[in-house]
XYZ file of N, CA and C in Angstrom:
144
model
N 101.795 72.384 -132.558
C 101.872 72.483 -131.123
C 101.574 71.106 -130.529
N 102.392 70.704 -129.575
C 102.222 69.382 -128.976
C 101.143 69.407 -127.891
N 100.728 68.231 -127.499
C 99.699 68.100 -126.463
C 100.166 68.719 -125.147
N 101.421 68.517 -124.797
C 101.969 69.078 -123.548
C 101.967 70.603 -123.586
N 102.303 71.192 -124.729
C 102.304 72.654 -124.857
C 100.894 73.214 -124.711
N 99.921 72.515 -125.282
C 98.523 72.944 -125.170
C 98.069 72.852 -123.714
N 98.424 71.771 -123.023
C 98.080 71.638 -121.605
C 98.677 72.784 -120.795
N 99.911 73.151 -121.089
C 100.577 74.249 -120.376
C 99.833 75.559 -120.601
N 99.404 75.817 -121.834
C 98.667 77.044 -122.149
C 97.338 77.086 -121.402
N 96.655 75.947 -121.308
C 95.373 75.891 -120.597
C 95.583 76.178 -119.113
N 96.626 75.616 -118.530
C 96.926 75.871 -117.117
C 97.226 77.354 -116.907
N 97.951 77.968 -117.840
C 98.257 79.399 -117.738
C 96.983 80.243 -117.770
N 95.963 79.782 -118.479
C 94.701 80.507 -118.609
C 93.690 80.121 -117.533
N 94.075 79.276 -116.588
C 93.123 78.759 -115.605
C 92.470 79.862 -114.775
N 93.171 80.940 -114.521
C 92.588 82.053 -113.768
C 91.416 82.672 -114.500
N 91.585 82.917 -115.796
C 90.508 83.494 -116.606
C 89.331 82.529 -116.706
N 89.628 81.243 -116.820
C 88.574 80.231 -116.894
C 87.773 80.218 -115.593
N 88.458 80.228 -114.462
C 87.787 80.196 -113.159
C 86.926 81.438 -112.945
N 87.425 82.615 -113.312
C 86.659 83.852 -113.148
C 85.367 83.804 -113.951
N 85.440 83.343 -115.192
C 84.252 83.277 -116.041
C 83.234 82.297 -115.473
N 83.694 81.151 -115.009
C 82.787 80.149 -114.452
C 82.136 80.673 -113.176
N 82.896 81.383 -112.342
C 82.333 81.954 -111.107
C 81.256 82.985 -111.408
N 81.364 83.681 -112.533
C 80.344 84.659 -112.931
C 79.141 83.981 -113.583
N 79.177 82.651 -113.702
C 78.054 81.923 -114.274
C 78.096 81.833 -115.789
N 79.233 82.145 -116.369
C 79.371 82.093 -117.826
C 79.840 80.708 -118.247
N 79.526 80.348 -119.479
C 80.092 79.146 -120.075
C 81.397 79.549 -120.747
N 82.328 78.628 -120.814
C 83.649 78.922 -121.357
C 83.926 78.000 -122.532
N 84.545 78.566 -123.550
C 84.918 77.802 -124.733
C 86.412 77.987 -124.956
N 87.113 76.900 -125.193
C 88.529 76.968 -125.538
C 88.641 76.911 -127.053
N 89.456 77.801 -127.602
C 89.613 77.858 -129.053
C 91.082 77.782 -129.415
N 91.358 77.147 -130.519
C 92.721 77.118 -131.033
C 93.014 78.482 -131.644
N 94.161 79.044 -131.293
C 94.542 80.342 -131.836
C 96.002 80.290 -132.267
N 96.474 81.398 -132.822
C 97.862 81.460 -133.272
C 98.832 81.244 -132.114
N 98.455 81.730 -130.921
C 99.333 81.585 -129.756
C 99.146 80.249 -129.047
N 98.238 79.441 -129.500
C 97.998 78.128 -128.902
C 96.560 77.915 -128.525
N 96.129 78.547 -127.424
C 94.770 78.363 -126.925
C 94.250 79.702 -126.427
N 93.013 80.019 -126.782
C 92.380 81.216 -126.231
C 91.105 80.806 -125.514
N 90.715 81.616 -124.545
C 89.528 81.354 -123.743
C 88.468 82.361 -124.144
N 87.256 81.878 -124.416
C 86.158 82.767 -124.789
C 84.945 82.458 -123.928
N 84.293 83.532 -123.463
C 83.027 83.356 -122.759
C 81.950 83.159 -123.815
N 81.085 82.197 -123.584
C 80.039 81.880 -124.542
C 78.770 82.608 -124.142
N 78.211 83.345 -125.075
C 76.953 84.046 -124.847
C 75.834 83.178 -125.391
N 74.856 82.901 -124.563
C 73.728 82.075 -125.001
C 72.472 82.928 -125.043
N 72.480 83.900 -125.937
C 71.313 84.760 -126.086
C 70.207 84.010 -126.817
N 68.989 84.304 -126.458
C 67.847 83.744 -127.165
C 67.603 84.630 -128.376
N 67.728 84.054 -129.555
C 67.570 84.828 -130.779
C 66.097 84.981 -131.131
N 65.333 83.898 -130.989
C 63.905 83.952 -131.305
C 63.176 82.941 -130.433
N 61.914 83.274 -130.134
C 61.084 82.346 -129.361
C 59.883 81.957 -130.169
């Protein structure tokens, strides 16, 4: 996949990215079979 194709996929996912950020979530972009997927990052405290 070329850089331009990846940029296009990210722009297509911009709505999902904006919604997650507005909810106060962190967002992670991952390479997937379809190009790019968006994942909300959970920062749970495992141990203190």
